């Protein structure tokens, strides 16, 4: 196939706020139209034919990725009470296996909790959502998705026998949970479960209480949220004293707690919602520790009383850690006699351990020390710490040249031990790679951090470069390790992450500087990073490719429209490119909850702001870079038609002769294909395209 498929135009006019806009590919939204699948499959065939010359390179890359990975590998045990839990992979198998054994036990005492490979048989796609063992360690509850549409089926089994105790379609046993579940937690009676359900727009909007072995018709709805801007979650405190129900929008929080020993007790409100006030809650002893942005844009830590039914008994909240310029307080890990406060300073994570046993009136959180990190650019965070009474703290660490590592810190001696590090096979010398953080300057004078990594022995300056970006939802892009990325570095490619505004690298102001009416800063920042890499002789200006996914795909779309000359190629994975039309349709899953991030186009000003940058709205007849665009037919987050419409419009408009390729996973969703071997092949496909556009052999 030498010519790309042509998506026919069908008349459709959008009329909003007195404006009329032609949208001749609007029909691609009708997934019931048989022409849709035919068109998407034709696009897949065209993409495969157009990249046929890369088939050998793809296979080479796949084998490289696989050769560096220890295919049969077992995780560290996570101890809990008299038991410990592990997950392992086995060579040749796509999915993980979850096991339980007595604490300190031997392999012959191991019990297989869940073999994902067995459950995945007969399915093109498979993913486990939640996995929860009952407090007495005798029952396992888990959720699975077999389409990629994030609609999860929940099942409960008896661990010893493997007998199914509860699942949809088990009416013979007088039970059966509803089929959709987003989050679940056990009460301490080992028979009551709390699970999150969704509304028709796939918004998690309510929590039900289900008693094991009873018909789901008897489930009790313990909480419902009707405001479509909010979503609901459920969890439990590490202390196992409380079950928490959280209700959050992009800007506002509200939390309730329930006695885990008394699952039918009433919900206790921590603090009623107030617009713009966010907070998170954890339990420690006779108090709650609350991280909140009230009076502190980058959050502060408060001490609050345990909730009671009589709110008049509550004593005033007390500040433990106040607001500090340039420090973002991200959260707190609570244990019986210590707490770990997680912060970001200068774009880097810090973790400070407080000995709460020695708390005093002058020092209510106790004396503290910061966990030292060995590299100037890194990522770190709390690990699997299941036990409330422990005096040892596990945390994860990685950098762009250090594989994911798990350390355990002894709180008494302050000594740390490296318990595990992701093996990198194939004789790879990790000291042969180098990483650094540099800075670009945005048009408004703002300094934009860039994390870069390269292999000095392989690179020539200025280098071919892959620039990655995201910039949304206050999510920081981690400067972390990637085994697959070594294939780029070994071929002399510079890899860079642009930490643009809209992300969470530099606190709440950094996020707010790249959202709503200020969204264009995200795009300006990314372009400034590309320009700086070229001007500073890091990157060959003729050989810079860009990559981003989801909201980062919106960034890619904006770059293709605004600064196509900066990039020789762009990879846009499940890109959020039809922003305006999606935000105008509240019936599309998850749209209303996104208003606080992008704006509600029912407001004329928000409509004009989104229209000014939405990639699909702003396609022009210019010389576009080569494009690889991906989609998932079952994706509930970015509907498949967004990339499909964008590609159709680009092809119809462009002056370029460079390829514009669309590749749709016909049985998967937002995260692409399931199974680790499938994921490696998918990455090899993308890397081969990148090498091709960069002109790297």
XYZ file of C-alpha atoms in Angstrom, residues 104 372 385 666:
4
model
C 10.774 -16.129 56.436
C 20.611 11.768 51.691
C 5.802 -0.465 53.803
C -7.941 -2.543 18.123
